Amino acid sequence: MILNEVMKFVESEYIIINNTPCEICGGEYITESVGLTFNNGHASNVTTCVCENCGNEREFLFRAPFVSQADPESQTSKEELN
């Protein structure tokens, strides 16, 4: 998969997040952290968000076909955003 295709995947994830209202108050979600998780060798992009109004947390999980098979030594990896 080329970089342009990867960027389209990531962009579509943020379109979904930005168009998903908080189920409690209807507010907008702000990205708190992003990372990868692996389940049976398949990678998923995990984006943890917080509602800007009420503080409700929600995790968005998207498949990540652009990531190669998981290293059995590392089953979960998250990078915190500043």
PDB file of C-alpha atoms in Angstrom:
ATOM      1  CA  MET A   1       0.000   0.000   0.000  1.00  0.00           C
ATOM      2  CA  ILE A   2       1.401   3.375  -0.976  1.00  0.00           C
ATOM      3  CA  LEU A   3       1.524   6.396   1.302  1.00  0.00           C
ATOM      4  CA  ASN A   4      -1.344   8.150  -0.498  1.00  0.00           C
ATOM      5  CA  GLU A   5      -3.630   5.160   0.180  1.00  0.00           C
ATOM      6  CA  VAL A   6      -2.604   5.080   3.852  1.00  0.00           C
ATOM      7  CA  MET A   7      -3.398   8.784   4.189  1.00  0.00           C
ATOM      8  CA  LYS A   8      -6.863   8.198   2.681  1.00  0.00           C
ATOM      9  CA  PHE A   9      -7.536   5.513   5.321  1.00  0.00           C
ATOM     10  CA  VAL A  10      -6.469   7.841   8.142  1.00  0.00           C
ATOM     11  CA  GLU A  11      -8.415  10.774   6.697  1.00  0.00           C
ATOM     12  CA  SER A  12     -11.573   8.658   6.478  1.00  0.00           C
ATOM     13  CA  GLU A  13     -11.163   7.691  10.145  1.00  0.00           C
ATOM     14  CA  TYR A  14     -11.128  11.350  11.209  1.00  0.00           C
ATOM     15  CA  ILE A  15     -14.134  12.098   8.992  1.00  0.00           C
ATOM     16  CA  ILE A  16     -16.043   9.388  10.868  1.00  0.00           C
ATOM     17  CA  ILE A  17     -14.887  10.675  14.277  1.00  0.00           C
ATOM     18  CA  ASN A  18     -15.717  14.299  13.398  1.00  0.00           C
ATOM     19  CA  ASN A  19     -19.203  13.292  12.223  1.00  0.00           C
ATOM     20  CA  THR A  20     -20.006  11.154  15.273  1.00  0.00           C
ATOM     21  CA  PRO A  21     -21.710  13.140  18.036  1.00  0.00           C
ATOM     22  CA  CYS A  22     -21.304  12.222  21.692  1.00  0.00           C
ATOM     23  CA  GLU A  23     -24.039   9.752  22.626  1.00  0.00           C
ATOM     24  CA  ILE A  24     -24.551  11.538  25.961  1.00  0.00           C
ATOM     25  CA  CYS A  25     -24.721  15.252  25.094  1.00  0.00           C
ATOM     26  CA  GLY A  26     -24.319  15.506  21.312  1.00  0.00           C
ATOM     27  CA  GLY A  27     -20.976  17.321  21.602  1.00  0.00           C
ATOM     28  CA  GLU A  28     -17.929  16.810  19.423  1.00  0.00           C
ATOM     29  CA  TYR A  29     -15.083  14.413  20.163  1.00  0.00           C
ATOM     30  CA  ILE A  30     -11.469  15.531  20.554  1.00  0.00           C
ATOM     31  CA  THR A  31      -8.671  13.017  19.920  1.00  0.00           C
ATOM     32  CA  GLU A  32      -6.822  12.143  23.114  1.00  0.00           C
ATOM     33  CA  SER A  33      -4.558   9.325  21.910  1.00  0.00           C
ATOM     34  CA  VAL A  34      -3.920   7.109  18.907  1.00  0.00           C
ATOM     35  CA  GLY A  35      -2.324   3.713  18.665  1.00  0.00           C
ATOM     36  CA  LEU A  36      -2.381   0.227  17.239  1.00  0.00           C
ATOM     37  CA  THR A  37      -3.731  -2.990  18.631  1.00  0.00           C
ATOM     38  CA  PHE A  38      -3.303  -6.490  17.245  1.00  0.00           C
ATOM     39  CA  ASN A  39      -5.844  -9.297  17.388  1.00  0.00           C
ATOM     40  CA  ASN A  40      -4.946 -12.662  15.833  1.00  0.00           C
ATOM     41  CA  GLY A  41      -2.239 -10.987  13.754  1.00  0.00           C
ATOM     42  CA  HIS A  42      -4.560  -8.304  12.371  1.00  0.00           C
ATOM     43  CA  ALA A  43      -3.820  -4.661  13.095  1.00  0.00           C
ATOM     44  CA  SER A  44      -6.388  -2.067  14.093  1.00  0.00           C
ATOM     45  CA  ASN A  45      -5.962   1.655  14.587  1.00  0.00           C
ATOM     46  CA  VAL A  46      -7.369   2.704  17.973  1.00  0.00           C
ATOM     47  CA  THR A  47      -8.285   6.353  18.508  1.00  0.00           C
ATOM     48  CA  THR A  48      -9.359   7.355  22.016  1.00  0.00           C
ATOM     49  CA  CYS A  49     -11.479  10.507  22.092  1.00  0.00           C
ATOM     50  CA  VAL A  50     -13.104  12.699  24.738  1.00  0.00           C
ATOM     51  CA  CYS A  51     -16.246  14.790  24.311  1.00  0.00           C
ATOM     52  CA  GLU A  52     -15.347  18.468  24.515  1.00  0.00           C
ATOM     53  CA  ASN A  53     -18.602  19.221  26.395  1.00  0.00           C
ATOM     54  CA  CYS A  54     -19.200  16.462  28.942  1.00  0.00           C
ATOM     55  CA  GLY A  55     -15.899  14.545  29.034  1.00  0.00           C
ATOM     56  CA  ASN A  56     -17.422  11.245  27.854  1.00  0.00           C
ATOM     57  CA  GLU A  57     -14.666   8.950  26.541  1.00  0.00           C
ATOM     58  CA  ARG A  58     -15.041   6.806  23.439  1.00  0.00           C
ATOM     59  CA  GLU A  59     -12.680   4.509  21.568  1.00  0.00           C
ATOM     60  CA  PHE A  60     -12.899   4.286  17.805  1.00  0.00           C
ATOM     61  CA  LEU A  61     -11.446   1.114  16.279  1.00  0.00           C
ATOM     62  CA  PHE A  62     -10.571   0.933  12.574  1.00  0.00           C
ATOM     63  CA  ARG A  63      -8.890  -1.861  10.642  1.00  0.00           C
ATOM     64  CA  ALA A  64      -5.346  -1.031   9.559  1.00  0.00           C
ATOM     65  CA  PRO A  65      -4.505  -3.059   6.422  1.00  0.00           C
ATOM     66  CA  PHE A  66      -1.424  -0.896   5.867  1.00  0.00           C
ATOM     67  CA  VAL A  67       0.285  -2.371   8.966  1.00  0.00           C
ATOM     68  CA  SER A  68       2.176  -5.636   8.527  1.00  0.00           C
ATOM     69  CA  GLN A  69       1.441  -8.685  10.690  1.00  0.00           C
ATOM     70  CA  ALA A  70       1.809  -8.219  14.429  1.00  0.00           C
ATOM     71  CA  ASP A  71       5.031  -9.006  16.225  1.00  0.00           C
ATOM     72  CA  PRO A  72       4.097 -11.670  18.820  1.00  0.00           C
ATOM     73  CA  GLU A  73       6.359  -9.931  21.361  1.00  0.00           C
ATOM     74  CA  SER A  74       4.261  -6.745  21.262  1.00  0.00           C
ATOM     75  CA  GLN A  75       0.490  -7.201  21.302  1.00  0.00           C
ATOM     76  CA  THR A  76      -0.532  -3.599  22.026  1.00  0.00           C
ATOM     77  CA  SER A  77       1.159  -0.294  21.333  1.00  0.00           C
ATOM     78  CA  LYS A  78      -0.202   3.203  22.035  1.00  0.00           C
ATOM     79  CA  GLU A  79       1.335   6.599  21.481  1.00  0.00           C
ATOM     80  CA  GLU A  80      -0.008   9.478  23.539  1.00  0.00           C
ATOM     81  CA  LEU A  81      -0.521  12.816  21.823  1.00  0.00           C
ATOM     82  CA  ASN A  82       0.608  16.064  23.447  1.00  0.00           C
TER      83      ASN A  82
END
